[in-house]
Structure formats: structure tokens, C-alpha cells
Amino acid sequence: MKYPPSLVALIRELSRLPGIGPKSAQRLAFHLFEQPREDIERLSGALLDAKRDLHTCPVCFNITDADRCDVCSDPSRDQAMICVVEEPGDVIAIERSGEFQGLYHVLHGVISPMNGVGPDRLYIKALLPRLNTATEVILATGTTVEGEATALYLQRLLEPLGVNLSRIAYGLPVGGALEYADEVTLGRALSGRQQLNSARPVPPVPGKVRQSQERGDDDDNGGVTVPAQ
Amino acid sequence: MKYPPSLVALIRELSRLPGIGPKSAQRLAFHLFEQPREDIERLSGALLDAKRDLHTCPVCFNITDADRCDVCSDPSRDQAMICVVEEPGDVIAIERSGEFQGLYHVLHGVISPMNGVGPDRLYIKALLPRLNTATEVILATGTTVEGEATALYLQRLLEPLGVNLSRIAYGLPVGGALEYADEVTLGRALSGRQQLNSARPVPPVPGKVRQSQERGDDDDNGGVTVPAQ
Amino acid sequence: MKYPPSLVALIRELSRLPGIGPKSAQRLAFHLFEQPREDIERLSGALLDAKRDLHTCPVCFNITDADRCDVCSDPSRDQAMICVVEEPGDVIAIERSGEFQGLYHVLHGVISPMNGVGPDRLYIKALLPRLNTATEVILATGTTVEGEATALYLQRLLEPLGVNLSRIAYGLPVGGALEYADEVTLGRALSGRQQLNSARPVPPVPGKVRQSQERGDDDDNGGVTVPAQ
Amino acid sequence: MKYPPSLVALIRELSRLPGIGPKSAQRLAFHLFEQPREDIERLSGALLDAKRDLHTCPVCFNITDADRCDVCSDPSRDQAMICVVEEPGDVIAIERSGEFQGLYHVLHGVISPMNGVGPDRLYIKALLPRLNTATEVILATGTTVEGEATALYLQRLLEPLGVNLSRIAYGLPVGGALEYADEVTLGRALSGRQQLNSARPVPPVPGKVRQSQERGDDDDNGGVTVPAQ
């Protein structure tokens, strides 16, 4: 039995999508075949509309359909902080967490020698002029080897520029048990531990980090880590 | 067909073990049936020997066969730091990470109202006299609800005693992508971010954490977090 | 942050596809955003082309872009056998197995009272005139509750019509161990066992199936089962 | 930190058990440490008791604590049928299905050239004298490559002896959809299909199998397959 060419073409196009293998593509094609014409036209139109309307924000390279993206054009966001992420989807993940009120910078990739992606293929150069107004850059690329390499590259690039640099924390996921953490992560969770209080009666030991500031709340989110000596 | 009683008994005892359901117990029993007598006697003996020889260390409640456990009797360990964990297995997980050179305190459980486990059922009271020599306590219970509740209980108990208290870090596992982190963990990873450098040209702001120590390396393990404002 | 409307629309349309949840739809949308315009247009076009070109074969209700489907219009297929399946995808699965040279009949669903699908919603009526030329109908609906119910309905409908009726075999998958088979399947695998030889010394019993054909090979695919007494 | 030797020994013995890796063994050891002495002694005793009491039935090599196993010593079982299985666990799986009332023969393994297991290492020779009373042998080794090879070996060995030989059915598991079956299994499910009725008005075709027997029930378990031509 030969498949009709337009079925073959549809399965081929669907199987180009990430995470959709040939069998899933075939299943999707048969599913689409059963749907009413309006549904197919709406999906087809949504694809074209999105391609026509959407582009990257010229400031932060997030996805937008306007001159500037919704974050960049919001004056209530903290203009002094820039969170550098790999992809537009990371912006959404962080926005959902509700923990960040600053701006973003989307690299659209990671440095990956294996895939021939060097720093010049990412939106890194456009980050530099933004440091005139920003005072802290959070390197929120992933903790994969390539995300780490990209963060290290940015750290070396930005350090001389006198900007506060930080890296998202390594550690245990919320809801995790120690015995299921890999040992590298566990080591990081220990060395990056968050101080919960300052031990007031203990005098500072020379050559060691001490935290003498008063804290108005117990929230360890805003806590301070101490070095793992 | 009826099973022989000693087969039934063996399957029943094996299925009491955690993570071993009736079907696994049956499979194990049949496997054991095929093994030579010596192997069975060695397993049976190992069970009895372990029960006879092993007990908890009277200082830290880790497992030992001696007067004191191997960590407590090692003078080269940092006597000023105590890492509080839930179970003896957590000691091993942390030892494997190689990141900790202090002492342990094993609670043998977590506070769990659901299971009727209150603080008095854990080895908490014996922790207090140890604070005479220790200056930092790392709360390394899990990040589960019960591990969190136990850490919070210990924090409130130990805070008045003038000891440095810290909590293992929440964050992304090593090798993780942002899009696979749940949003609570991602929020923690951001708020607990590790400072990579100090922004030298920026003058210290009163009432804010500042990092004035010199850093001999770039290892962010020993970094210092800044508050998420 | 608000998403651009055309991004929202695309994510919504993608998440209507089976097996694609909101998170996958978002990931797909971001992936599509990164692709060149030609790729999006080709996917969009493939959707519309497939919808325009494809329809069900008026004989067997398989998918085709012609007057008759590729199987129905192939005179070398065995016109005496009809294999009844649930969906067009099942035709492809069976074709891949290479074990069937007859014709198909695609029901486009299963009887499912839970979902309000009765026999009249399936392409059952159109099967009846096909029995003028066919002498065997293989009921190859799934072995789920609904596939079974559909097979039973067809059995009762077709039995009075003097056609040979058969049902695909239940049993162990190729490469399976008995201990991983569920007990109902194992019972079916035993009762439906395939006879490998005929016991020559045993005389034929009148009224029972006998195997008089010569067998040129040992392939039990072509074997004959014996009743489970 | 060094582990106590008796803890090391226990973890080592536990990790010899199939399906229990080093990490599970460690978890089990810590669990056992927390259990009362009586529980450990009961497990240890159950191991020794099972080893002392249990042996293989001299007839069928099933596990028993008596002169003959429970199946062999039950006169109500059908003495004419012998179901050949790989392991004692398979006997239990089949007994649970409730579909078989005959006797068993447990090979205690499969032919496996890769692992140096030839026919002489299995309880095959002892099967031959049993064929004096049995008239059907069901080869119920697994459908893995080794189970297949063992079944083929037995088929060639037993065929000249004038005994009815059958093989458990290949096919779809109960509750399965066609699209999730691998193509080899699907091909077997089709070629081994079970006849549901006999097509009364159709005259027998010479050279083809025909089913002329009346059937008192509709149960396809007891059905008859037709060759896949």
C-alpha cells in the first residue's frame, strides 16, 4: 500500500517538530484527518499569523508583536536588574515563579562548540549597552554543561564592566530528599547553603566571612550564604 | 495448588522490606531457592551480625559498631560545624559529595504530624549540649514538607542559642534546564542566587549585604548570595 | 507579562492536538517561532493540502486521495478476506506486519456507550454488501473493552450471514516472559495455544478439526490451534 | 568515613539479590537497622527454613517441601497434559490464570548458548518417561529468543514420540490497541487468529482447512484458528 502524497507530506512536516517522532506524526496526521475543516484552517492560520506578527524585542530579544516586549515597555519593572536566559520559554518560566521584577535578556541559544555555536551566534553584544542602566546581571542559563559554559563566558566578559554578577542557585528542588540528589548537586546545596540567622554573640573570626547585618525577616529566599570554608 | 509454608513465610518476610511488593518478593524467593546453601547462610548471617554489631553513635546517632562513629572519633573533622540530617543514609550521601568536613547529627526521622511523629520522637534533645563546641549548624533535612517543618522547628529551637544556622540551598540540580524546573524551585533558585563577583565601582549601600572579602578563586561554591530585594 | 495574542492563539491551537499538553504546545510554539518562514508555510500548506486532498475510500473507508484507496484498487489483494479495524492507522500497522494480503474495512471508531458512540456512528452498514464477495471477516478491533464490545457486536451481526468470522489472537507479545504477562492474557495464551504437530498415532475424532494439509515448514504462524478442551 | 564491616557485609549480600543495586541495598540495610531484633531474626530464620525445607519435586521439578509437589500429588489434575515452563514462578503465574488443569514440567532455565547453558543443564531428560502417560505437551517457555529456541529444541525432540505438541499463543495482550503492538506480534496475532464460527453455507474448499464442528458456546478461548493461507 502506498500512502497518498499529501498524507506523506503532512506526516513529514509534523515529524520535523521537536519531540514528535514518525509514529506520533502519523497519529497526529490521522487525528487531523478526522477533524472538521474549520479546525484545520484555524491551526494553519494560527501558524501563519504567529509567523507574521511575532518578532524579537529589539531590546531584550524576548518574543513580542509590538515595538518593545511587554516587560521592556513596563516602567514598573526594576530597570537595574537584567536576567540573562537562554530562550524565550525561560522568560515565561521565571515570570510564572513571580520571583523576579527586573528585565530580561534572551540569548536565543547557548555556546555549544559541539554544534558549532560560538558567542557571536547569540545575542550577547546587544547586552553590553544595556549595562549602562543596569547594576546587576543574573546569569540564568541552565546548569547543563553548555549553560555553564555560557554563564562562565558572560562572567568573564562582564566582570571588568563593574556590574554585580550573580548565578541562579544550584541545590535541591523543592520537595526533594537528600538520598535522591546526585552527589554533585548535593555538594553544591551544602556549599551554597543559605544562612538563616546571624549568630550575634559569636565574634567575627579573622579571614572568615561573617554576617553582621540585621535582618528584618526570616525569609530564607532573601538569605545570605556563607562560604563552605 | 498450595505453596509450601516455608515458601509462604519467606515471601511474606521479604515483602515486608521497603520497595519490595508481593511479586518482587516471590521472584526473590524463587531466586534464593536456586542459590547454594552457603549463599543463603551468608545472607542470613549478615542480617544477624549487622543487628548484633551495629548501634547508633551516642554522640551523633550515626550507625557504628564502635563506641563512637567514624566521623565523631576523627579529630581532623571540623568540630565547629554540625550538619543535621534525617537518616544515616544522608550521612553517606553527603560524605560522597566530599563537600563537608564537619560533624553530623542524625535525627532518625522527621517531624510528621500525619504519622504521629513529634519532635520528642527524634534525636533532637541530644543536639543541644553539642552546641557548646559547635558554632554552625547546617539544617540538611530534605526539602519535603516534613523536612521543611523539621528544619523550621530546629531553627526556632536553636536561634536563641547564638549559633550560626544555615539551610542547604534550594535550586536547580547540576545539569538542569530552566524549563524543566518547577516554578517554586525556579523562584528559589533566583532568590538564592550566588554572587559571582563584587561590583567594585559600586559603593556599599547601608543596610544591604556587601561582600568585602577577597576571593582567591572563582568557584561559586564558596560564593555569597545577595538578597532578592 | 502578557503574551502576544497570536502566540496565545498558536499555543491554544497546538494544545488541541492529542498528546500535546499546554507545556509541550508552548515549547512547540517557541520552536516554530525560531524556524524560517518557508518551514512554517510548508507546514501550514501541508495541513491545508491534506484536508483538501484526503477523504475516505467509499469502499473500505481507509484514507485516500483517489476514487478508491490503494488497497481496494489493487486486484492482486485477496478479495475474499476483509480485515475490520478501528482506525486508518491500524491499516498501516497491519500492512507493516506484511502478514495480510486481503482487504480492509475501517470503522472509524469503536462502540463506546461511555462516549455516546453507538454502532450507527461507525461505518458498519457499508460492510454488509461487501460480504457478497468476501468469505472471511477478521475482526481486528483492539482487545480493549470497547474493541471487544465492537467485535462482539459485529460477530452477532455477521454470524447469520454465513461468513467465516475470526478474531485476532490474544497471547504473549513476541519477546515476552510468562511472569510479566497479566493472568488474563496468560490464560488466553494457554487456551488459544497453537498446535505444532498432529499426534499421528491418535486416530481422527469425527466432528473435530483435523489437519490434513502438508506442511512445508515449521513456521507456527500457519499453525492450527486445538480447542482447550 | 569508613562503614562498619558488618554494615558493609550486609549491603554486599543484599546487593547480590536480583533487581537490587548498590543504592537499594544500602537503603535496605539502613531500613533493617531500624527494625526490632525479632523482625531481623524472623527474616533470617525464614531464609534458613526455606533452604532447609524446600526442594524440587522429583517428577515435575516444581518447588515443594513434600515427596511430590502439590500439583503432582493431586489426582484430580488432568494427567494427560503437561505444560513445560522455564521456572517455578511460571507455574504460579499459570495457576493464577485458572486456565490449566494439567501437570507441569519445570525446566529450571532456558537453552542459552550465550550463557553456556545447553539442553543437558535443564531438566529435559526427566520429561521423556512422563510422555508414557501424557498425550499433550504445551510448550510454555517464554517468547524471548531463548524461550523460543528451547521450545524449538523440545519440539524436535518430542515430535517423533507421537505426542500432541502445542505452543502458547502469540498475540495482543488483553486490553491492547493495535497501534501499540509491534509489527511481529501483530503479524502473529493475525496469522494465529481464532475462528469465531464456522461458515455453514460455504462449501469446503479442497486443500484448505475447514471447520465443520458445531460449537456449543461462543467462547473464543476454546476456538480454532485457521491458517493464514
JSON list of C-alpha atoms in Angstrom, two decimals, chain C residues 71 73-79 101:
[
{"chain": "C", "resi": 71, "resn": "VAL", "atom": "CA", "xyz": [-5.67, -1.49, -1.29]},
{"chain": "C", "resi": 73, "resn": "SER", "atom": "CA", "xyz": [-7.87, -0.75, -6.23]},
{"chain": "C", "resi": 74, "resn": "ASP", "atom": "CA", "xyz": [-5.18, -3.45, -6.15]},
{"chain": "C", "resi": 75, "resn": "PRO", "atom": "CA", "xyz": [-6.54, -6.55, -7.94]},
{"chain": "C", "resi": 76, "resn": "SER", "atom": "CA", "xyz": [-3.75, -8.72, -6.54]},
{"chain": "C", "resi": 77, "resn": "ARG", "atom": "CA", "xyz": [-5.14, -8.43, -3.00]},
{"chain": "C", "resi": 78, "resn": "ASP", "atom": "CA", "xyz": [-7.26, -11.34, -1.80]},
{"chain": "C", "resi": 79, "resn": "GLN", "atom": "CA", "xyz": [-10.82, -10.09, -2.38]},
{"chain": "C", "resi": 101, "resn": "GLN", "atom": "CA", "xyz": [-2.97, -9.74, 1.75]}
]
